[in-house]
Amino acid sequence: MIVALAGGVGAARFLDGLSQVHPPKEICIIGNTGDDMEMHGLYICPDLDTVVYTLAGLANPVHGWGVDGDSFRCLEALGKLNAETWFQLGDRDLATHIYRTARLRAGESLSTVTAAIARSLGVACILKPVSDDPVRTIVQTPGGPLEFQTYFVRRRAQDEVLGVEFQGAEDARPAPGVLRAIRSASAIVFCPSNPIISIGPILAVPGIRQALRRRKCPAAAISPIIGGRALKGPAADMMRGMGMEVSSLGVARIYRGMVDLFILDRADKRLAPEVEKLGMRAVVTNTIMTGPAQKKALARAVLKALERT
Ligand code: FO1
């Protein structure tokens, strides 16, 4: 079983490729829940949903999140009621949140409901939230702490980032089967996700970092930073704000001790020797997933490198 640690859009694109070159039932995805939020009384899991929609072939290809061709009639109606509309929830997407919220309120766990949603939408990979307990990413800014979606969507990631906190992580337990999956994995992959706010909350749940350090299988990380920039999202600004080097090397430093292989883009080839000094093998390949062929090629390159480790 390949275990993949995943954030949102970048991870979903990579996993889409991986599930086409490796049996999807043999892929266990551990998803970030730090971005989760409640809005209009509904429990929303943006990263888990992005992975599900992408693997189900339903994702909006432009944004990478939300449902392709979705309408926004409900949001328009909410606007007329003066409810908040800054978070774009489409009508079909809302069905997922309504269904999840109802089952959670009935006492079921997030992992049970996530598995049910994935199964119903035809996703063959195993998908688990990192924890059934709430973990919330809080971004520290000069104006005070902000919940992640407020920082990212409502305020358009324009505030300076002084730090990040994963509220609740210390007391959170890994979701059922998460530690077992890591311990018995044949390979582990850190998807090309933001190392701070997508992979960070996963690593912050007690037991996970230790299980990764004690792994008995090869582990690879794919850099989400190419040429000093993030293809999507606020990773670069966040790393800069937190005093980290905004480069593949900066990402490799965060994962030191947890991975054996570090996959970086051809554009960052010159950083390979520095990455190797951190005790990981650097693999240089094309990491930009512009289409289905590139997604599969990247997944194949990662699998090949893992097999050789
Ligand atoms: N991202 C945006 O930039 N604007 C939105 O209005 C927005 C709505 C949204 C609704 C459902 C969903 O699952 C994701 C959504 N996202 C939106 C993406 C999300 O904010 C982030 O990309 C992730 O949380 C970061 O991985």
CSV table of C-alpha atoms and ligand atoms in Angstrom, one decimal, residues 7-10 32 34-37 44-51 53 63-67 72 75 85-90 93-94 97 100 148-149 152-154 156 193-194 197-198 232-234, ligand 1:
chain,number,residue,atom,x,y,z
A,7,GLY,CA,-3.2,18.8,0.9
A,8,GLY,CA,-5.6,20.2,-1.8
A,9,VAL,CA,-5.2,21.0,-5.5
A,10,GLY,CA,-1.5,20.0,-6.1
A,32,ASN,CA,-5.3,17.6,5.7
A,34,GLY,CA,-6.5,22.1,9.0
A,35,ASP,CA,-8.4,24.1,6.3
A,36,ASP,CA,-11.7,22.8,7.5
A,37,MET,CA,-14.3,25.3,8.5
A,44,ILE,CA,-16.7,21.9,5.1
A,45,CYS,CA,-13.5,20.0,4.3
A,46,PRO,CA,-11.9,21.8,1.3
A,47,ASP,CA,-8.8,19.6,1.0
A,48,LEU,CA,-10.6,16.2,1.4
A,49,ASP,CA,-13.3,17.3,-1.1
A,50,THR,CA,-10.7,18.6,-3.6
A,51,VAL,CA,-9.1,15.1,-3.5
A,53,TYR,CA,-13.8,15.5,-6.6
A,63,HIS,CA,-9.7,26.2,-10.0
A,64,GLY,CA,-8.9,22.6,-9.0
A,65,TRP,CA,-11.5,22.9,-6.2
A,66,GLY,CA,-15.3,22.7,-6.3
A,67,VAL,CA,-17.4,20.8,-8.8
A,72,PHE,CA,-24.4,29.1,-7.4
A,75,LEU,CA,-25.1,31.2,-2.7
A,85,THR,CA,-20.9,34.8,0.4
A,86,TRP,CA,-17.1,35.3,0.3
A,87,PHE,CA,-16.6,31.5,0.2
A,88,GLN,CA,-17.8,30.2,-3.1
A,89,LEU,CA,-20.0,27.2,-2.3
A,90,GLY,CA,-21.6,25.7,-5.4
A,93,ASP,CA,-20.7,21.0,-3.6
A,94,LEU,CA,-23.2,22.1,-1.0
A,97,HIS,CA,-21.4,19.5,3.0
A,100,ARG,CA,-21.4,15.3,5.8
A,148,PHE,CA,-7.1,29.7,7.4
A,149,GLN,CA,-9.9,30.3,5.0
A,152,PHE,CA,-6.6,32.8,2.3
A,153,VAL,CA,-10.0,33.4,0.6
A,154,ARG,CA,-11.7,36.3,2.4
A,156,ARG,CA,-6.8,37.0,-0.3
A,193,SER,CA,1.4,20.4,-1.2
A,194,ASN,CA,2.2,23.4,0.9
A,197,ILE,CA,-0.3,24.6,5.9
A,198,SER,CA,-1.2,21.4,4.1
A,232,LYS,CA,-0.7,27.6,-6.6
A,233,GLY,CA,-1.5,29.0,-3.2
A,234,PRO,CA,0.4,30.9,-0.6
B,1,FO1,N1,-10.7,28.9,-2.8
B,1,FO1,C1,-10.8,30.2,-3.1
B,1,FO1,O1,-9.8,30.8,-3.5
B,1,FO1,N2,-12.1,30.9,-3.1
B,1,FO1,C2,-13.2,30.3,-2.7
B,1,FO1,O2,-14.3,30.9,-2.7
B,1,FO1,C3,-13.1,28.9,-2.4
B,1,FO1,C4,-14.2,28.1,-2.1
B,1,FO1,C5,-14.1,26.7,-1.9
B,1,FO1,C6,-15.3,26.0,-1.7
B,1,FO1,C7,-15.1,24.6,-1.4
B,1,FO1,C8,-13.9,24.0,-1.4
B,1,FO1,O3,-13.8,22.7,-1.2
B,1,FO1,C9,-12.8,24.8,-1.6
B,1,FO1,C10,-12.9,26.1,-1.9
B,1,FO1,N3,-11.7,26.9,-2.1
B,1,FO1,C11,-11.8,28.2,-2.4
B,1,FO1,C12,-10.4,26.3,-2.1
B,1,FO1,C13,-9.8,26.4,-0.7
B,1,FO1,O4,-10.0,27.6,0.0
B,1,FO1,C14,-8.3,26.2,-0.7
B,1,FO1,O5,-7.7,26.0,-1.9
B,1,FO1,C15,-7.8,25.1,0.2
B,1,FO1,O6,-8.3,25.1,1.4
B,1,FO1,C16,-6.2,25.1,0.3
B,1,FO1,O7,-5.8,23.9,0.0
